[in-house]
PDB file of C-alpha atoms in Angstrom:
ATOM      1  CA  MET A   1       5.157  35.751 -55.953  1.00 46.00           C
ATOM      2  CA  ASN A   2       3.847  37.054 -52.841  1.00 49.00           C
ATOM      3  CA  LYS A   3       1.076  35.505 -51.896  1.00 49.00           C
ATOM      4  CA  LYS A   4       3.401  32.137 -52.509  1.00 50.00           C
ATOM      5  CA  ARG A   5       5.741  33.372 -50.320  1.00 53.00           C
ATOM      6  CA  GLU A   6       2.187  34.622 -47.572  1.00 54.00           C
ATOM      7  CA  ILE A   7       0.751  30.368 -48.235  1.00 51.00           C
ATOM      8  CA  LYS A   8       4.439  29.253 -47.532  1.00 53.00           C
ATOM      9  CA  SER A   9       4.519  30.933 -44.420  1.00 54.00           C
ATOM     10  CA  ILE A  10       0.728  30.193 -43.348  1.00 54.00           C
ATOM     11  CA  LEU A  11       1.765  26.504 -44.040  1.00 52.00           C
ATOM     12  CA  ILE A  12       5.313  26.792 -42.312  1.00 51.00           C
ATOM     13  CA  PHE A  13       2.749  27.860 -39.245  1.00 51.00           C
ATOM     14  CA  ILE A  14      -0.038  25.018 -39.210  1.00 54.00           C
ATOM     15  CA  THR A  15       3.035  22.781 -39.323  1.00 50.00           C
ATOM     16  CA  ALA A  16       5.309  24.511 -36.403  1.00 50.00           C
ATOM     17  CA  THR A  17       1.186  24.616 -34.900  1.00 51.00           C
ATOM     18  CA  ILE A  18       0.580  21.002 -35.629  1.00 49.00           C
ATOM     19  CA  PHE A  19       3.842  19.307 -33.472  1.00 47.00           C
ATOM     20  CA  PHE A  20       3.688  21.749 -30.897  1.00 48.00           C
ATOM     21  CA  LEU A  21       0.526  20.289 -30.637  1.00 45.00           C
ATOM     22  CA  LEU A  22       1.464  16.841 -30.723  1.00 45.00           C
ATOM     23  CA  SER A  23       4.496  17.255 -28.258  1.00 46.00           C
ATOM     24  CA  VAL A  24       2.119  18.520 -25.911  1.00 39.00           C
ATOM     25  CA  PHE A  25      -0.292  16.011 -25.704  1.00 41.00           C
ATOM     26  CA  ASN A  26       2.771  13.056 -26.021  1.00 44.00           C
ATOM     27  CA  VAL A  27       4.746  14.480 -23.033  1.00 36.00           C
ATOM     28  CA  PHE A  28       0.826  14.472 -20.794  1.00 35.00           C
ATOM     29  CA  ASP A  29       0.483  11.011 -22.348  1.00 42.00           C
ATOM     30  CA  ILE A  30       4.328  10.478 -20.606  1.00 34.00           C
ATOM     31  CA  GLU A  31       3.774  12.157 -17.233  1.00 38.00           C
ATOM     32  CA  SER A  32       0.200  10.103 -17.100  1.00 38.00           C
ATOM     33  CA  LYS A  33       1.958   7.088 -17.687  1.00 39.00           C
ATOM     34  CA  PHE A  34       5.300   7.584 -15.336  1.00 35.00           C
ATOM     35  CA  SER A  35       2.624   8.651 -12.971  1.00 39.00           C
ATOM     36  CA  SER A  36       0.177   5.472 -12.863  1.00 38.00           C
ATOM     37  CA  LYS A  37       3.690   3.695 -12.689  1.00 37.00           C
ATOM     38  CA  ASN A  38       3.777   5.656  -9.053  1.00 42.00           C
ATOM     39  CA  ASN A  39       1.083   4.893  -8.106  1.00 41.00           C
ATOM     40  CA  TYR A  40       1.141   1.449  -8.850  1.00 35.00           C
ATOM     41  CA  ASP A  41       4.995   1.508  -7.099  1.00 40.00           C
ATOM     42  CA  ASN A  42       3.371   3.404  -4.056  1.00 41.00           C
ATOM     43  CA  SER A  43      -0.066   0.993  -3.584  1.00 35.00           C
ATOM     44  CA  ILE A  44       3.566  -2.066  -3.909  1.00 33.00           C
ATOM     45  CA  LYS A  45       5.307  -0.155  -1.127  1.00 36.00           C
ATOM     46  CA  LYS A  46       2.255   0.516   1.007  1.00 36.00           C
ATOM     47  CA  LEU A  47       1.192  -2.990   0.566  1.00 32.00           C
ATOM     48  CA  SER A  48       4.542  -4.047   2.029  1.00 38.00           C
ATOM     49  CA  ILE A  49       4.552  -2.090   4.486  1.00 40.00           C
ATOM     50  CA  SER A  50       1.126  -3.232   5.799  1.00 52.00           C
ATOM     51  CA  ASP A  51       2.392  -6.448   5.302  1.00 59.00           C
ATOM     52  CA  GLU A  52       5.183  -5.590   7.880  1.00 80.00           C
ATOM     53  CA  ASP A  53       2.900  -3.540  10.226  1.00 94.00           C
ATOM     54  CA  THR A  54       1.036  -6.622  11.441  1.00 97.00           C
ATOM     55  CA  ARG A  55       1.143  -9.628  12.796  1.00 98.00           C
ATOM     56  CA  ASN A  56      -1.109 -12.619  13.844  1.00 98.00           C
ATOM     57  CA  LEU A  57       0.216 -13.415  17.591  1.00 98.00           C
ATOM     58  CA  PRO A  58      -1.719 -16.392  19.473  1.00 98.00           C
ATOM     59  CA  VAL A  59      -0.837 -16.007  23.182  1.00 98.00           C
ATOM     60  CA  LEU A  60      -1.102 -19.448  25.827  1.00 98.00           C
ATOM     61  CA  MET A  61      -1.932 -19.480  29.632  1.00 98.00           C
ATOM     62  CA  TYR A  62      -0.294 -22.211  31.299  1.00 98.00           C
ATOM     63  CA  HIS A  63      -0.778 -21.812  35.432  1.00 98.00           C
ATOM     64  CA  SER A  64       0.610 -25.147  37.496  1.00 98.00           C
ATOM     65  CA  ILE A  65       3.278 -27.177  36.248  1.00 98.00           C
ATOM     66  CA  LEU A  66       2.898 -30.802  38.064  1.00 98.00           C
ATOM     67  CA  LYS A  67       4.103 -34.210  38.611  1.00 97.00           C
ATOM     68  CA  SER A  68       1.234 -35.335  40.405  1.00 94.00           C
ATOM     69  CA  LYS A  69      -1.904 -34.709  38.938  1.00 94.00           C
ATOM     70  CA  SER A  70      -3.127 -32.655  35.846  1.00 96.00           C
ATOM     71  CA  SER A  71      -6.455 -31.172  34.867  1.00 97.00           C
ATOM     72  CA  THR A  72      -7.740 -28.080  32.933  1.00 98.00           C
ATOM     73  CA  TYR A  73      -5.157 -25.523  35.239  1.00 98.00           C
ATOM     74  CA  ILE A  74      -2.504 -28.290  35.878  1.00 98.00           C
ATOM     75  CA  ILE A  75       0.024 -29.722  33.682  1.00 98.00           C
ATOM     76  CA  HIS A  76       3.577 -32.291  33.848  1.00 98.00           C
ATOM     77  CA  PRO A  77       6.938 -30.586  33.805  1.00 98.00           C
ATOM     78  CA  ASP A  78       7.005 -32.962  30.552  1.00 98.00           C
ATOM     79  CA  VAL A  79       3.844 -31.805  28.749  1.00 98.00           C
ATOM     80  CA  LEU A  80       5.358 -28.433  29.033  1.00 98.00           C
ATOM     81  CA  LYS A  81       8.138 -29.404  27.253  1.00 98.00           C
ATOM     82  CA  LYS A  82       6.873 -30.798  24.549  1.00 98.00           C
ATOM     83  CA  ASP A  83       5.259 -27.752  24.234  1.00 98.00           C
ATOM     84  CA  LEU A  84       8.151 -26.003  24.235  1.00 98.00           C
ATOM     85  CA  ILE A  85       9.554 -28.168  21.275  1.00 98.00           C
ATOM     86  CA  ALA A  86       6.905 -28.511  19.449  1.00 98.00           C
ATOM     87  CA  LEU A  87       6.721 -24.698  19.559  1.00 98.00           C
ATOM     88  CA  LYS A  88      10.487 -24.027  18.109  1.00 98.00           C
ATOM     89  CA  GLU A  89       9.514 -27.289  14.926  1.00 98.00           C
ATOM     90  CA  ALA A  90       6.319 -25.626  14.261  1.00 98.00           C
ATOM     91  CA  GLY A  91       8.340 -22.205  13.638  1.00 98.00           C
ATOM     92  CA  PHE A  92       7.120 -20.066  16.270  1.00 98.00           C
ATOM     93  CA  LYS A  93       9.800 -17.030  18.277  1.00 98.00           C
ATOM     94  CA  SER A  94       8.834 -16.843  21.732  1.00 98.00           C
ATOM     95  CA  ILE A  95       9.000 -12.769  22.107  1.00 98.00           C
ATOM     96  CA  SER A  96       9.010 -10.134  25.272  1.00 98.00           C
ATOM     97  CA  LEU A  97       6.096  -8.181  26.452  1.00 98.00           C
ATOM     98  CA  LYS A  98       8.808  -5.421  26.406  1.00 98.00           C
ATOM     99  CA  GLU A  99       9.118  -6.389  22.314  1.00 98.00           C
ATOM    100  CA  LEU A 100       5.488  -6.651  21.540  1.00 98.00           C
ATOM    101  CA  ILE A 101       5.221  -2.664  23.160  1.00 98.00           C
ATOM    102  CA  GLY A 102       8.337  -1.779  20.995  1.00 98.00           C
ATOM    103  CA  PHE A 103       6.705  -3.149  17.873  1.00 98.00           C
ATOM    104  CA  VAL A 104       3.140  -1.507  18.425  1.00 98.00           C
ATOM    105  CA  GLU A 105       4.907   2.021  18.921  1.00 97.00           C
ATOM    106  CA  GLY A 106       6.935   1.298  15.725  1.00 97.00           C
ATOM    107  CA  LYS A 107      10.516   1.424  17.871  1.00 96.00           C
ATOM    108  CA  ASN A 108      11.163  -2.539  16.725  1.00 97.00           C
ATOM    109  CA  THR A 109      10.062  -5.313  14.481  1.00 97.00           C
ATOM    110  CA  LEU A 110       8.909  -8.641  15.406  1.00 98.00           C
ATOM    111  CA  PRO A 111       9.307 -12.213  13.869  1.00 97.00           C
ATOM    112  CA  GLU A 112       7.120 -13.187  11.252  1.00 97.00           C
ATOM    113  CA  LYS A 113       5.077 -16.158  13.453  1.00 98.00           C
ATOM    114  CA  PRO A 114       5.640 -14.693  16.986  1.00 98.00           C
ATOM    115  CA  ILE A 115       3.676 -16.170  20.575  1.00 98.00           C
ATOM    116  CA  LEU A 116       4.199 -15.106  23.836  1.00 98.00           C
ATOM    117  CA  ILE A 117       3.353 -17.249  26.546  1.00 98.00           C
ATOM    118  CA  THR A 118       2.089 -16.531  30.352  1.00 99.00           C
ATOM    119  CA  PHE A 119       1.261 -18.338  33.470  1.00 99.00           C
ATOM    120  CA  ASP A 120      -1.461 -16.920  36.098  1.00 98.00           C
ATOM    121  CA  ASP A 121      -1.609 -17.573  39.528  1.00 98.00           C
ATOM    122  CA  GLY A 122       2.637 -17.227  40.331  1.00 98.00           C
ATOM    123  CA  HIS A 123       2.950 -20.804  41.207  1.00 98.00           C
ATOM    124  CA  TYR A 124       6.064 -22.138  42.503  1.00 98.00           C
ATOM    125  CA  ASN A 125       6.167 -25.108  40.495  1.00 98.00           C
ATOM    126  CA  ASN A 126       6.801 -21.852  37.678  1.00 98.00           C
ATOM    127  CA  PHE A 127       9.841 -21.318  38.836  1.00 98.00           C
ATOM    128  CA  TYR A 128      11.051 -24.556  39.794  1.00 98.00           C
ATOM    129  CA  TYR A 129      10.393 -26.668  36.424  1.00 98.00           C
ATOM    130  CA  ALA A 130       9.258 -23.748  33.902  1.00 98.00           C
ATOM    131  CA  LEU A 131      12.173 -21.626  34.383  1.00 98.00           C
ATOM    132  CA  PRO A 132      15.207 -24.372  33.689  1.00 98.00           C
ATOM    133  CA  LEU A 133      12.838 -25.293  30.664  1.00 98.00           C
ATOM    134  CA  PHE A 134      12.423 -22.530  28.928  1.00 98.00           C
ATOM    135  CA  LYS A 135      16.666 -21.084  29.485  1.00 98.00           C
ATOM    136  CA  GLU A 136      17.217 -24.362  27.708  1.00 98.00           C
ATOM    137  CA  TYR A 137      15.060 -24.143  24.688  1.00 98.00           C
ATOM    138  CA  GLY A 138      15.478 -20.434  24.388  1.00 98.00           C
ATOM    139  CA  PHE A 139      12.228 -19.244  25.150  1.00 98.00           C
ATOM    140  CA  LYS A 140      10.319 -15.967  26.672  1.00 98.00           C
ATOM    141  CA  GLY A 141       7.129 -15.368  28.999  1.00 98.00           C
ATOM    142  CA  VAL A 142       5.132 -14.017  31.581  1.00 98.00           C
ATOM    143  CA  ILE A 143       4.237 -14.461  35.265  1.00 99.00           C
ATOM    144  CA  ASN A 144       1.124 -12.490  36.742  1.00 98.00           C
ATOM    145  CA  ILE A 145       1.247 -12.355  40.594  1.00 98.00           C
ATOM    146  CA  ILE A 146      -1.963 -12.906  42.975  1.00 98.00           C
ATOM    147  CA  GLY A 147      -0.221 -10.275  45.662  1.00 98.00           C
ATOM    148  CA  ALA A 148      -1.880 -12.136  48.559  1.00 98.00           C
ATOM    149  CA  PHE A 149      -0.617 -15.499  47.822  1.00 98.00           C
ATOM    150  CA  SER A 150       2.948 -14.417  47.793  1.00 98.00           C
ATOM    151  CA  GLU A 151       3.115 -12.278  50.667  1.00 98.00           C
ATOM    152  CA  PHE A 152       2.150 -15.545  52.024  1.00 98.00           C
ATOM    153  CA  SER A 153       4.687 -17.356  51.189  1.00 98.00           C
ATOM    154  CA  SER A 154       6.891 -14.544  51.863  1.00 98.00           C
ATOM    155  CA  THR A 155       6.280 -14.381  55.594  1.00 98.00           C
ATOM    156  CA  SER A 156       4.356 -17.683  57.111  1.00 97.00           C
ATOM    157  CA  GLY A 157       7.725 -19.212  56.004  1.00 93.00           C
ATOM    158  CA  ASP A 158       6.010 -21.864  53.935  1.00 95.00           C
ATOM    159  CA  HIS A 159       6.868 -21.777  50.350  1.00 97.00           C
ATOM    160  CA  SER A 160       9.235 -23.509  47.798  1.00 96.00           C
ATOM    161  CA  ASN A 161       7.165 -26.734  48.182  1.00 97.00           C
ATOM    162  CA  PRO A 162       6.214 -27.387  44.024  1.00 97.00           C
ATOM    163  CA  ASN A 163       3.158 -28.649  45.048  1.00 97.00           C
ATOM    164  CA  TYR A 164       1.359 -26.367  46.795  1.00 97.00           C
ATOM    165  CA  SER A 165       3.583 -22.966  47.559  1.00 98.00           C
ATOM    166  CA  HIS A 166       3.579 -20.048  45.451  1.00 98.00           C
ATOM    167  CA  LEU A 167       6.611 -17.401  44.168  1.00 98.00           C
ATOM    168  CA  THR A 168       8.223 -15.401  47.331  1.00 98.00           C
ATOM    169  CA  TRP A 169       8.410 -12.003  46.271  1.00 98.00           C
ATOM    170  CA  ASP A 170      12.642 -12.860  46.489  1.00 98.00           C
ATOM    171  CA  GLU A 171      12.081 -15.337  43.769  1.00 98.00           C
ATOM    172  CA  ILE A 172      10.016 -13.210  42.102  1.00 98.00           C
ATOM    173  CA  LYS A 173      12.887 -10.843  42.025  1.00 98.00           C
ATOM    174  CA  THR A 174      14.884 -13.569  40.419  1.00 98.00           C
ATOM    175  CA  LEU A 175      12.678 -14.605  37.792  1.00 98.00           C
ATOM    176  CA  ASN A 176      12.430 -10.789  36.390  1.00 98.00           C
ATOM    177  CA  ASP A 177      16.254  -9.865  36.606  1.00 98.00           C
ATOM    178  CA  SER A 178      16.385 -13.259  34.752  1.00 97.00           C
ATOM    179  CA  GLY A 179      15.484 -12.030  31.285  1.00 96.00           C
ATOM    180  CA  VAL A 180      13.493 -15.023  30.989  1.00 98.00           C
ATOM    181  CA  PHE A 181      10.383 -14.234  32.569  1.00 98.00           C
ATOM    182  CA  GLU A 182       8.558 -11.105  33.309  1.00 98.00           C
ATOM    183  CA  ILE A 183       5.784 -10.228  36.030  1.00 98.00           C
ATOM    184  CA  GLY A 184       2.751  -8.995  35.637  1.00 98.00           C
ATOM    185  CA  ASN A 185       0.073  -8.127  38.169  1.00 98.00           C
ATOM    186  CA  HIS A 186      -2.803 -10.619  38.904  1.00 98.00           C
ATOM    187  CA  THR A 187      -4.757  -8.599  41.437  1.00 98.00           C
ATOM    188  CA  TYR A 188      -3.401  -8.184  44.955  1.00 98.00           C
ATOM    189  CA  ASN A 189      -6.439 -10.137  46.856  1.00 98.00           C
ATOM    190  CA  LEU A 190      -9.114 -10.403  44.707  1.00 98.00           C
ATOM    191  CA  HIS A 191      -8.367 -13.677  42.960  1.00 98.00           C
ATOM    192  CA  LYS A 192     -12.111 -14.291  44.847  1.00 97.00           C
ATOM    193  CA  TYR A 193     -15.713 -16.255  43.849  1.00 97.00           C
ATOM    194  CA  THR A 194     -16.639 -13.934  47.004  1.00 96.00           C
ATOM    195  CA  PRO A 195     -17.357 -11.190  47.360  1.00 94.00           C
ATOM    196  CA  ARG A 196     -16.460 -10.043  43.804  1.00 96.00           C
ATOM    197  CA  TYR A 197     -16.314 -12.455  41.828  1.00 97.00           C
ATOM    198  CA  GLY A 198     -12.512 -12.061  40.359  1.00 98.00           C
ATOM    199  CA  ILE A 199     -12.278  -7.722  39.566  1.00 98.00           C
ATOM    200  CA  GLY A 200     -16.346  -8.209  38.699  1.00 97.00           C
ATOM    201  CA  LYS A 201     -18.901  -5.339  39.517  1.00 97.00           C
ATOM    202  CA  LEU A 202     -21.142  -6.358  42.650  1.00 97.00           C
ATOM    203  CA  PRO A 203     -24.609  -6.263  41.964  1.00 96.00           C
ATOM    204  CA  GLY A 204     -25.669  -2.361  43.198  1.00 97.00           C
ATOM    205  CA  GLU A 205     -22.294  -0.887  43.669  1.00 98.00           C
ATOM    206  CA  ASP A 206     -21.767   2.256  42.299  1.00 98.00           C
ATOM    207  CA  THR A 207     -19.577   3.265  39.512  1.00 98.00           C
ATOM    208  CA  ASN A 208     -17.305   5.202  42.004  1.00 98.00           C
ATOM    209  CA  SER A 209     -16.946   2.813  44.537  1.00 98.00           C
ATOM    210  CA  TYR A 210     -16.168   0.159  42.102  1.00 98.00           C
ATOM    211  CA  ILE A 211     -13.209   1.669  40.515  1.00 98.00           C
ATOM    212  CA  ASN A 212     -11.952   2.885  44.260  1.00 98.00           C
ATOM    213  CA  ALA A 213     -12.392  -0.888  45.403  1.00 98.00           C
ATOM    214  CA  ILE A 214     -10.568  -2.352  42.975  1.00 98.00           C
ATOM    215  CA  LYS A 215      -7.819   0.700  41.545  1.00 98.00           C
ATOM    216  CA  SER A 216      -7.420  -0.042  45.412  1.00 98.00           C
ATOM    217  CA  ASP A 217      -6.216  -3.401  45.218  1.00 98.00           C
ATOM    218  CA  ILE A 218      -4.666  -3.826  42.429  1.00 98.00           C
ATOM    219  CA  GLU A 219      -2.176  -0.190  43.365  1.00 98.00           C
ATOM    220  CA  ARG A 220      -1.426  -2.541  46.258  1.00 98.00           C
ATOM    221  CA  CYS A 221       0.055  -5.411  44.127  1.00 98.00           C
ATOM    222  CA  GLN A 222       1.491  -2.624  42.190  1.00 98.00           C
ATOM    223  CA  ASP A 223       3.104  -1.485  45.280  1.00 98.00           C
ATOM    224  CA  TYR A 224       4.491  -4.515  47.088  1.00 98.00           C
ATOM    225  CA  LEU A 225       5.987  -5.578  43.325  1.00 98.00           C
ATOM    226  CA  LYS A 226       7.280  -2.612  43.181  1.00 98.00           C
ATOM    227  CA  LEU A 227       8.324  -1.682  46.414  1.00 98.00           C
ATOM    228  CA  LYS A 228       9.681  -6.052  46.787  1.00 98.00           C
ATOM    229  CA  SER A 229      11.082  -7.060  44.102  1.00 98.00           C
ATOM    230  CA  GLY A 230      12.215  -4.365  42.064  1.00 98.00           C
ATOM    231  CA  VAL A 231       9.344  -5.156  39.226  1.00 98.00           C
ATOM    232  CA  ASN A 232       7.872  -1.850  37.577  1.00 97.00           C
ATOM    233  CA  CYS A 233       4.700  -3.557  36.437  1.00 98.00           C
ATOM    234  CA  ILE A 234       3.530  -2.660  32.491  1.00 98.00           C
ATOM    235  CA  CYS A 235       1.043  -5.634  32.625  1.00 98.00           C
ATOM    236  CA  PHE A 236      -2.607  -6.760  34.270  1.00 98.00           C
ATOM    237  CA  ALA A 237      -4.319 -10.687  33.963  1.00 98.00           C
ATOM    238  CA  TYR A 238      -7.986 -10.445  34.543  1.00 98.00           C
ATOM    239  CA  PRO A 239      -8.827 -13.126  37.353  1.00 98.00           C
ATOM    240  CA  PHE A 240     -10.669 -15.687  36.115  1.00 97.00           C
ATOM    241  CA  GLY A 241     -11.006 -13.449  32.521  1.00 95.00           C
ATOM    242  CA  ARG A 242     -13.327 -11.343  34.043  1.00 95.00           C
ATOM    243  CA  TYR A 243     -13.670  -7.523  32.623  1.00 95.00           C
ATOM    244  CA  ASN A 244     -15.950  -4.999  31.718  1.00 97.00           C
ATOM    245  CA  ASP A 245     -15.480  -1.491  30.307  1.00 97.00           C
ATOM    246  CA  ILE A 246     -15.328  -0.124  33.367  1.00 98.00           C
ATOM    247  CA  ALA A 247     -12.521  -2.115  34.551  1.00 98.00           C
ATOM    248  CA  LYS A 248     -10.895  -1.665  31.289  1.00 98.00           C
ATOM    249  CA  ASN A 249     -10.900   1.700  31.478  1.00 98.00           C
ATOM    250  CA  THR A 250      -9.717   2.093  34.777  1.00 98.00           C
ATOM    251  CA  LEU A 251      -6.707  -0.329  34.085  1.00 98.00           C
ATOM    252  CA  LYS A 252      -5.558   2.164  31.108  1.00 98.00           C
ATOM    253  CA  ASN A 253      -5.887   4.866  33.084  1.00 98.00           C
ATOM    254  CA  MET A 254      -3.515   3.722  36.020  1.00 98.00           C
ATOM    255  CA  GLY A 255      -0.899   3.014  33.044  1.00 98.00           C
ATOM    256  CA  PHE A 256      -1.329  -0.441  31.952  1.00 98.00           C
ATOM    257  CA  LYS A 257       0.682  -1.215  28.867  1.00 98.00           C
ATOM    258  CA  VAL A 258      -1.288  -4.924  28.282  1.00 98.00           C
ATOM    259  CA  ILE A 259      -3.770  -6.664  29.102  1.00 98.00           C
ATOM    260  CA  PHE A 260      -5.108  -9.783  28.918  1.00 98.00           C
ATOM    261  CA  ASN A 261      -8.410 -11.875  29.360  1.00 98.00           C
ATOM    262  CA  CYS A 262      -9.821 -15.577  28.792  1.00 97.00           C
ATOM    263  CA  SER A 263     -11.199 -15.305  24.835  1.00 97.00           C
ATOM    264  CA  GLN A 264      -9.697 -18.219  22.916  1.00 97.00           C
ATOM    265  CA  LYS A 265      -9.111 -16.494  19.686  1.00 97.00           C
ATOM    266  CA  VAL A 266      -5.818 -15.222  17.193  1.00 98.00           C
ATOM    267  CA  ASN A 267      -4.732 -11.718  18.807  1.00 98.00           C
ATOM    268  CA  VAL A 268      -3.878  -9.318  15.383  1.00 98.00           C
ATOM    269  CA  ILE A 269      -1.460  -7.251  16.213  1.00 98.00           C
ATOM    270  CA  LYS A 270      -1.225  -4.110  14.655  1.00 98.00           C
ATOM    271  CA  LYS A 271       1.802  -1.142  14.624  1.00 97.00           C
ATOM    272  CA  GLY A 272       0.539   1.897  15.639  1.00 97.00           C
ATOM    273  CA  ASP A 273      -3.057   0.320  17.420  1.00 98.00           C
ATOM    274  CA  CYS A 274      -2.010   0.661  21.247  1.00 97.00           C
ATOM    275  CA  GLU A 275      -5.787  -0.415  22.015  1.00 97.00           C
ATOM    276  CA  CYS A 276      -4.785  -3.415  20.283  1.00 98.00           C
ATOM    277  CA  LEU A 277      -4.327  -4.750  23.269  1.00 98.00           C
ATOM    278  CA  LEU A 278      -6.039  -3.220  26.147  1.00 98.00           C
ATOM    279  CA  SER A 279      -7.821  -7.160  25.303  1.00 98.00           C
ATOM    280  CA  LEU A 280      -5.484  -9.781  24.737  1.00 98.00           C
ATOM    281  CA  ASN A 281      -7.042 -13.280  23.951  1.00 98.00           C
ATOM    282  CA  ARG A 282      -5.143 -16.335  25.525  1.00 98.00           C
ATOM    283  CA  PHE A 283      -5.208 -20.322  25.263  1.00 98.00           C
ATOM    284  CA  ASN A 284      -5.185 -21.565  28.428  1.00 98.00           C
ATOM    285  CA  ARG A 285      -3.371 -24.882  28.309  1.00 98.00           C
ATOM    286  CA  ASP A 286      -5.490 -27.827  29.291  1.00 98.00           C
ATOM    287  CA  SER A 287      -3.888 -31.352  30.320  1.00 98.00           C
ATOM    288  CA  ALA A 288      -7.258 -32.588  28.431  1.00 98.00           C
ATOM    289  CA  TYR A 289      -5.081 -31.478  24.903  1.00 97.00           C
ATOM    290  CA  SER A 290      -2.664 -33.239  23.055  1.00 98.00           C
ATOM    291  CA  THR A 291       0.770 -30.630  22.278  1.00 98.00           C
ATOM    292  CA  LYS A 292      -0.452 -31.353  18.544  1.00 98.00           C
ATOM    293  CA  ASP A 293      -3.574 -29.980  19.190  1.00 98.00           C
ATOM    294  CA  ILE A 294      -2.279 -26.799  20.686  1.00 98.00           C
ATOM    295  CA  ILE A 295      -0.044 -26.440  17.887  1.00 98.00           C
ATOM    296  CA  ASN A 296      -3.572 -26.878  15.498  1.00 97.00           C
ATOM    297  CA  LYS A 297      -5.783 -24.283  18.076  1.00 96.00           C
ATOM    298  CA  ILE A 298      -2.942 -21.377  17.992  1.00 97.00           C
ATOM    299  CA  SER A 299      -1.881 -21.791  14.673  1.00 94.00           C
ATOM    300  CA  ILE A 300      -5.929 -20.794  12.667  1.00 76.00           C
TER     301      ILE A 300
END
């Protein structure tokens, strides 16, 4: 009788042990599956967030808008109008520098197909032709000013001619206050081929002298824009697209948040990557191309 009880107790113990072990393995299996599912869900979330954190950004570069002639850097006002209409029809949404910087700094989002439009040199015809069209079609833009040209227009009395004038300081203020255009720095008086090619380094010029030379000129344009037009300028465009690492680092140290070059490629903009704004590529709007050609170029 005692042996039967002992055997029964042993069987009960073995059975309980087996059930206990099975339950433990089952829990581990459930946790493993749950953990795997969580990891899978997290990877989906990370992928989704990554997609939201990146944008392809084409930047268009215009110069002069004239009815009298056309060239590599001059287009007719009707061509600009066709461009704006076609951009809207293609689904592009015009953004400002502030929106672009805000996106990179994680403060706001951007449309799925953003586009940034710039005008170099500060021609008066940008004010005369482009401003009304931008207002009509809901676009935003950046006009990069050559300080010496604007100073001449402002002080000589020879201004407000769409064929050759540059923007006066008062007109720059009007544009900046319009909510349509932001203002960029295109040097004060280095938009030349000689003796220095843009802000390029002179042969044999030592690094410190070079930095001081370009910094002095660019700061002069900054000061004029602030004093005479009330503009706190945050972007810079290289004259002729000429630059080097020394110039880039100098501009960065001066506090510029956006720097434009002339490489004709679509930019990839990422949240948290402020460096990506310090070398923005741009497509030049050459009159030799049709509006359809331009849309195709920036859609790649």
